[in-house]
Coordinates of C-alpha atoms (C1' of nucleotides) in Angstrom, one line a residue:
Chain X
M1 CA 32.3 75.0 184.1
G2 CA 35.3 73.6 184.2
T3 CA 34.0 71.0 181.4
I4 CA 36.3 70.2 178.4
T5 CA 33.7 70.2 175.2
P6 CA 34.7 69.6 171.9
V7 CA 33.4 71.4 169.0
A8 CA 33.6 70.4 165.2
Q9 CA 34.4 73.2 163.1
V10 CA 33.1 72.6 159.6
D11 CA 32.9 74.6 156.2
P12 CA 30.4 77.3 156.2
I13 CA 27.2 75.7 155.1
E14 CA 23.4 77.8 155.3
I15 CA 20.7 75.7 157.0
S16 CA 17.8 77.1 157.6
G17 CA 18.7 80.3 157.1
A18 CA 21.5 80.5 159.0
I19 CA 25.4 80.0 157.9
I20 CA 26.6 76.9 160.3
T21 CA 30.2 77.0 161.1
Y22 CA 30.6 75.3 164.5
A23 CA 28.4 72.4 165.8
S24 CA 28.5 71.2 169.6
L25 CA 30.2 67.5 169.9
A26 CA 29.0 67.3 173.4
N27 CA 31.5 64.9 174.8
Y28 CA 34.1 62.6 173.7
D29 CA 31.9 59.5 174.1
L30 CA 29.8 61.1 171.2
I31 CA 33.0 61.4 168.8
K32 CA 34.2 57.4 169.3
E33 CA 30.9 56.5 168.7
K34 CA 30.3 58.2 165.6
N35 CA 34.0 57.9 165.0
I36 CA 34.6 61.3 163.6
N37 CA 37.7 62.9 162.5
I38 CA 39.2 65.5 161.3
N39 CA 38.6 66.0 157.2
D40 CA 35.4 63.5 157.7
I41 CA 32.3 64.9 155.9
V42 CA 29.0 64.9 157.6
E43 CA 25.3 65.3 157.8
I44 CA 24.4 68.0 160.1
Q45 CA 20.8 69.4 160.9
R46 CA 19.9 71.9 162.9
R47 CA 17.7 70.2 165.9
G48 CA 14.4 72.1 166.7
D49 CA 15.6 74.5 163.3
V50 CA 17.8 76.2 166.2
I51 CA 20.6 74.0 167.6
P52 CA 23.5 72.6 164.5
H53 CA 24.0 69.0 165.6
I54 CA 26.5 66.3 163.7
E55 CA 24.0 63.4 162.8
K56 CA 26.9 61.0 161.4
V57 CA 29.8 61.0 158.9
V58 CA 28.6 60.6 155.6
T59 CA 32.2 59.6 154.0
K60 CA 35.1 58.8 156.0
I61 CA 38.3 60.8 154.8
S62 CA 40.4 60.1 157.8
S63 CA 40.8 56.9 159.3
G64 CA 39.8 56.3 163.3
Y65 CA 38.6 58.9 165.4
I66 CA 39.9 62.3 167.2
L67 CA 41.4 61.4 170.9
A68 CA 40.5 63.4 174.0
P69 CA 43.4 65.7 175.4
T70 CA 44.7 64.8 178.2
H71 CA 45.8 68.2 179.8
C72 CA 43.8 71.1 180.4
P73 CA 44.0 73.3 177.1
S74 CA 44.4 76.3 179.1
C75 CA 46.4 75.5 182.3
H76 CA 47.9 72.0 181.3
T77 CA 46.8 70.4 184.2
P78 CA 46.2 66.7 183.5
L79 CA 42.4 66.0 182.8
I80 CA 39.9 64.1 185.2
Q81 CA 37.0 62.1 183.8
E82 CA 33.3 62.8 185.2
N83 CA 30.7 60.6 184.1
K84 CA 30.9 61.8 180.4
F85 CA 32.6 65.1 180.8
L86 CA 36.4 65.2 180.9
K87 CA 37.1 68.0 183.5
C88 CA 39.7 70.6 184.5
P89 CA 40.3 69.8 188.3
N90 CA 42.7 73.4 188.8
I91 CA 39.2 75.3 189.7
S92 CA 40.5 78.1 191.4
K93 CA 44.2 78.6 189.3
C94 CA 43.0 77.5 185.6
P95 CA 43.0 81.2 183.5
S96 CA 39.8 79.4 181.8
Q97 CA 37.9 78.8 184.7
I98 CA 39.0 82.2 186.2
L99 CA 37.9 84.1 183.3
G100 CA 34.3 81.9 183.1
S101 CA 33.5 82.3 186.5
L102 CA 34.3 85.9 186.6
R103 CA 32.1 86.5 183.4
L104 CA 29.2 84.3 185.0
F105 CA 29.6 86.5 187.8
C106 CA 28.9 89.7 185.8
D107 CA 26.1 88.3 183.9
T108 CA 24.5 86.9 187.2
L109 CA 24.8 90.4 188.5
E110 CA 23.6 92.0 185.2
I111 CA 26.7 94.0 185.0
K112 CA 26.4 95.9 182.0
G113 CA 28.7 96.9 179.3
I114 CA 31.7 94.6 180.2
S115 CA 31.9 91.3 178.2
D116 CA 34.4 88.5 177.9
K117 CA 37.0 90.4 175.8
T118 CA 36.7 92.9 178.4
I119 CA 37.0 90.8 181.0
A120 CA 40.1 89.2 179.6
K121 CA 41.7 92.2 179.3
L122 CA 41.6 93.2 182.9
Y123 CA 42.6 90.1 183.9
Q124 CA 45.6 89.7 182.0
L125 CA 47.0 93.5 183.3
N126 CA 46.3 92.1 186.6
L127 CA 43.5 94.4 187.6
V128 CA 40.9 91.3 188.4
K129 CA 41.5 88.3 189.6
L130 CA 38.6 88.0 191.7
P131 CA 35.2 89.3 191.0
G132 CA 35.7 91.7 194.2
D133 CA 38.6 93.0 192.3
F134 CA 36.1 94.5 190.0
Y135 CA 34.7 96.9 192.7
N136 CA 38.1 98.7 192.7
L137 CA 38.4 99.4 189.3
K138 CA 39.1 103.1 188.4
V139 CA 38.0 104.8 185.1
S140 CA 41.8 105.7 184.8
D141 CA 42.6 102.1 184.9
F142 CA 40.5 101.6 181.2
E143 CA 42.6 105.0 179.4
N144 CA 45.4 102.7 178.0
I145 CA 43.4 99.9 177.3
A146 CA 43.2 99.0 173.6
G147 CA 39.9 99.5 172.2
L148 CA 38.2 100.8 175.5
G149 CA 38.7 104.3 176.8
N150 CA 37.1 107.1 179.3
K151 CA 33.5 107.1 178.0
S152 CA 33.6 102.7 178.7
G153 CA 35.6 103.2 181.7
T154 CA 33.0 105.6 183.1
N155 CA 30.3 103.3 182.4
I156 CA 31.7 100.2 183.4
V157 CA 32.8 101.7 186.7
N158 CA 29.3 102.8 187.3
E159 CA 27.7 99.9 186.5
I160 CA 29.8 98.0 189.1
Q161 CA 29.4 100.3 191.9
S162 CA 25.7 100.5 191.1
K163 CA 25.9 96.2 192.7
K164 CA 27.1 97.2 196.0
N165 CA 23.8 96.2 197.5
L166 CA 23.0 92.4 197.3
T167 CA 21.0 90.0 199.1
L168 CA 22.9 86.8 200.4
K169 CA 21.1 84.9 197.3
Q170 CA 22.6 87.1 195.0
I171 CA 25.7 86.9 196.4
L172 CA 25.6 83.1 196.5
D173 CA 24.4 82.9 192.7
A174 CA 27.0 85.3 191.7
A175 CA 29.3 82.7 193.3
I176 CA 28.8 80.3 190.7
I177 CA 28.8 77.0 192.3
P178 CA 28.1 74.1 190.5
N179 CA 24.7 72.4 191.6
F180 CA 23.5 75.0 193.9
S181 CA 21.0 76.6 192.0
S182 CA 18.9 79.5 192.9
Q183 CA 16.0 77.1 193.9
R184 CA 18.7 75.3 196.0
I185 CA 20.0 78.7 197.4
I186 CA 16.5 79.8 198.4
Q187 CA 15.6 76.4 200.1
L188 CA 18.9 76.6 202.0
I189 CA 18.0 80.1 203.1
N190 CA 14.6 79.2 203.8
A191 CA 16.1 76.4 206.1
G192 CA 17.6 78.7 208.1
F193 CA 21.3 79.1 206.8
N194 CA 20.6 82.6 206.1
T195 CA 24.1 84.0 206.2
P196 CA 27.1 84.2 205.1
E197 CA 29.0 82.5 207.8
K198 CA 26.3 79.4 207.8
I199 CA 26.7 78.9 204.4
L200 CA 30.2 78.8 204.4
N201 CA 30.5 76.6 207.5
I202 CA 27.5 74.2 206.2
T203 CA 28.6 70.8 206.7
V204 CA 27.6 67.8 204.4
A205 CA 25.1 66.3 206.9
Q206 CA 23.2 69.9 207.4
L207 CA 23.0 69.7 203.4
E208 CA 22.1 66.0 203.0
A209 CA 19.3 66.6 205.8
L210 CA 17.3 69.0 203.2
S211 CA 14.7 67.6 201.1
G212 CA 15.7 66.7 197.5
I213 CA 19.4 66.5 198.2
Q214 CA 21.0 63.5 199.2
I215 CA 24.7 62.3 199.6
T216 CA 26.1 62.6 196.3
L217 CA 24.6 66.3 195.6
A218 CA 24.9 67.5 199.2
E219 CA 29.1 66.2 198.7
K220 CA 29.3 68.4 195.6
I221 CA 27.6 71.5 196.9
Y222 CA 29.7 71.1 199.5
Q223 CA 33.0 70.7 198.2
G224 CA 31.7 73.4 195.8
I225 CA 31.5 76.0 198.5
Q226 CA 35.1 74.9 199.8
D227 CA 36.4 76.0 196.3
R228 CA 34.9 79.1 196.0
K229 CA 35.7 80.1 199.8
D230 CA 38.4 82.9 198.1
F231 CA 35.8 84.0 195.4
I232 CA 33.1 84.4 198.1
Q233 CA 35.5 86.2 200.1
S234 CA 36.2 88.7 197.8
I235 CA 32.2 89.1 197.1
L236 CA 31.5 90.2 200.9
N237 CA 34.6 92.0 201.5
N238 CA 33.3 94.6 198.7
I239 CA 30.0 94.6 199.2
V240 CA 26.9 95.3 201.6
I241 CA 24.3 92.6 202.6
V242 CA 20.8 93.8 202.2
K243 CA 17.7 92.2 203.3
P244 CA 15.3 91.1 200.4
K245 CA 11.8 92.5 199.3
T246 CA 8.8 90.7 200.9
I247 CA 6.7 89.1 198.4
N248 CA 2.6 89.4 198.9
Q249 CA 1.2 85.9 199.2
E250 CA -2.1 86.8 198.0
S251 CA -1.5 87.1 194.6
K252 CA -2.6 84.6 192.3
I253 CA 0.5 83.7 191.3
F254 CA 2.0 82.9 194.1
G255 CA 3.0 79.4 194.4
K256 CA 2.1 78.7 191.0
N257 CA 4.3 77.0 188.3
F258 CA 4.9 79.3 185.3
A259 CA 6.6 78.1 181.8
V260 CA 7.0 80.9 178.9
T261 CA 7.5 79.7 175.1
G262 CA 7.1 82.0 171.9
D263 CA 7.4 85.6 171.3
L264 CA 5.7 88.3 173.7
S265 CA 4.9 92.0 173.5
V266 CA 7.3 92.6 176.1
P267 CA 10.8 91.0 176.3
R268 CA 10.7 87.7 178.0
K269 CA 12.8 88.7 180.8
V270 CA 10.5 91.3 182.1
L271 CA 7.8 88.6 182.1
E272 CA 9.8 85.8 183.9
E273 CA 10.7 88.9 186.6
K274 CA 7.3 89.9 187.0
I275 CA 6.3 86.4 187.8
I276 CA 9.0 85.7 190.3
S277 CA 8.3 88.9 192.0
L278 CA 4.7 88.4 192.5
G279 CA 5.6 84.6 194.0
G280 CA 5.5 82.5 191.1
K281 CA 8.0 79.9 189.8
L282 CA 9.5 79.2 186.5
A283 CA 10.6 76.4 184.9
S284 CA 12.3 75.5 181.5
S285 CA 9.8 72.7 180.3
V286 CA 6.6 72.2 180.9
T287 CA 5.8 69.3 183.3
S288 CA 2.8 68.1 185.2
N289 CA 3.4 69.9 187.6
T290 CA 3.2 73.2 185.5
N291 CA -0.1 75.1 186.1
Y292 CA 0.0 77.5 183.3
L293 CA 2.2 78.2 180.0
I294 CA 2.1 81.1 179.0
T295 CA 2.0 81.8 175.2
N296 CA 0.2 83.9 172.5
E297 CA 0.8 81.1 169.7
S298 CA -2.0 79.3 168.9
E299 CA -0.4 76.4 167.6
S300 CA 3.6 75.7 168.0
N301 CA 5.7 72.9 167.7
S302 CA 8.0 73.5 170.5
S303 CA 8.5 71.0 173.2
K304 CA 6.6 73.1 176.2
F305 CA 3.4 73.7 173.7
K306 CA 3.3 69.9 172.7
N307 CA 3.4 68.9 176.5
A308 CA 1.0 71.3 177.4
K309 CA -1.1 70.0 174.9
K310 CA -0.5 66.3 176.1
L311 CA -0.4 66.8 179.7
G312 CA -3.9 69.3 179.5
I313 CA -1.7 72.2 181.4
K314 CA -3.7 75.3 181.0
I315 CA -2.2 77.2 178.2
I316 CA -2.8 81.4 178.6
S317 CA -2.2 84.0 176.8
E318 CA 0.3 87.0 177.8
S319 CA -2.9 89.2 178.1
E320 CA -4.5 86.7 180.3
F321 CA -2.0 86.3 182.4
N322 CA -1.4 90.3 183.2
Q323 CA -5.2 89.6 184.3
L324 CA -4.0 86.9 186.8
A325 CA -1.2 89.2 188.2
E326 CA -3.6 91.7 189.1
Chain L
dG1 C1' 9.9 56.2 184.2
dT2 C1' 9.2 60.9 185.4
dT3 C1' 10.7 65.4 187.2
dT4 C1' 13.7 69.1 187.7
dA5 C1' 17.7 71.8 187.2
dT6 C1' 22.1 73.1 184.6
dC7 C1' 25.3 73.9 180.7
dG8 C1' 26.4 74.4 176.2
dT9 C1' 25.4 76.1 171.8
dA10 C1' 24.2 79.6 166.9
dC11 C1' 23.1 83.4 165.3
dC12 C1' 20.7 87.9 164.4
dT13 C1' 19.4 93.0 164.5
dT14 C1' 20.7 97.4 167.0
dC15 C1' 23.7 100.5 168.7
dA16 C1' 27.3 102.4 171.2
dC17 C1' 31.5 103.8 171.3
dA18 C1' 36.5 103.7 170.1
dA19 C1' 40.1 105.1 166.5
dG20 C1' 41.9 107.3 162.5
Chain G
dC1 C1' 33.0 112.4 159.9
dT2 C1' 33.3 107.4 159.0
dT3 C1' 34.0 103.3 159.9
dG4 C1' 34.9 99.1 162.4
dT5 C1' 34.1 96.4 166.3
dG6 C1' 31.9 94.8 170.2
dA7 C1' 28.2 94.4 173.7
dA8 C1' 23.7 93.6 174.5
dG9 C1' 19.4 91.6 173.8
dG10 C1' 16.6 88.2 171.8
dT11 C1' 15.6 83.0 171.0
dA12 C1' 15.3 77.7 171.0
dC13 C1' 16.4 73.3 172.6
dG14 C1' 19.5 68.7 173.1
dA15 C1' 22.2 66.2 176.3
dT16 C1' 22.6 64.8 180.9
dA17 C1' 21.9 63.5 185.9
dA18 C1' 20.4 63.1 190.2
dA19 C1' 16.3 63.2 192.6
dC20 C1' 12.0 61.1 193.7

DNA sequence: GTTTATCGTACCTTCACAAG
DNA sequence: CTTGTGAAGGTACGATAAAC
């Protein structure tokens, strides 16, 4: 959130079946290092045949490299450097950051039928400024918005109203606090910080006392909570907090670490939710702590597959997992 | 050095709905 | 009724940083 990321726009070119027009430049150090400027001719590869990546400048057309902006393109606040990244510090007022956090709020709660563009329209019309405002939208608010109408409005309003009962974990997930991930939220709740008040009033010292959280992280999370107080309060004012479902600890899945790669017979999300609901943990990569890699492939170039082979992690098929889950 | 987790990014396909 | 737009769902992985 709030990071200014340079993106290269290139003349469209087909690489392994896809037309590439943009490639991330990650940060300004990279531009300097590769000495990239507008109109230069570059070599692009798709890493892992997916992500377009600028390898190097092949022909230098313009001298020097592109300089980083000094002010936020959205709110014109002077930018600050945080490690390799340029950040806009205006977290709660910068329009881009507000839109970004509203979008992530909807994403996290899986509010369907509402996209970036719709959120931007609602924001411009002053209908939604904080996430809690979503809950007060009426179908009539959509009638005069170009591209939307009665049907869309009804769907969106119904979707939002169906997200009124939330667990504390869901609320904190949806609050989009940097470095305060699901895993850490669960850790805090389990450590006894199990009400919104306790979380909102948590101290750096209390955070630092938790395993895996030292002073740097503790301060970031603390600051993140302070920056998001209005945001969180607006959610709390419009929802009902419910207790989470209890998990059956007898399951063979409980407490085990999983990773998934490749195509499945069901949407990936379905399998992931099954793992979580049975008390399993999901990781985005395979390490020595992984218990099972689930895949239907017998050979694959993905890093997950290769790591599993290397580390001797048990590779099971989707159907083997389903047997385990019974 | 290794582990964990987050963020950022492209693009395809399908389908629902708005607008004329 | 037709056409166009936009939402959703799906996939992979690199770069990075703090913790351990």
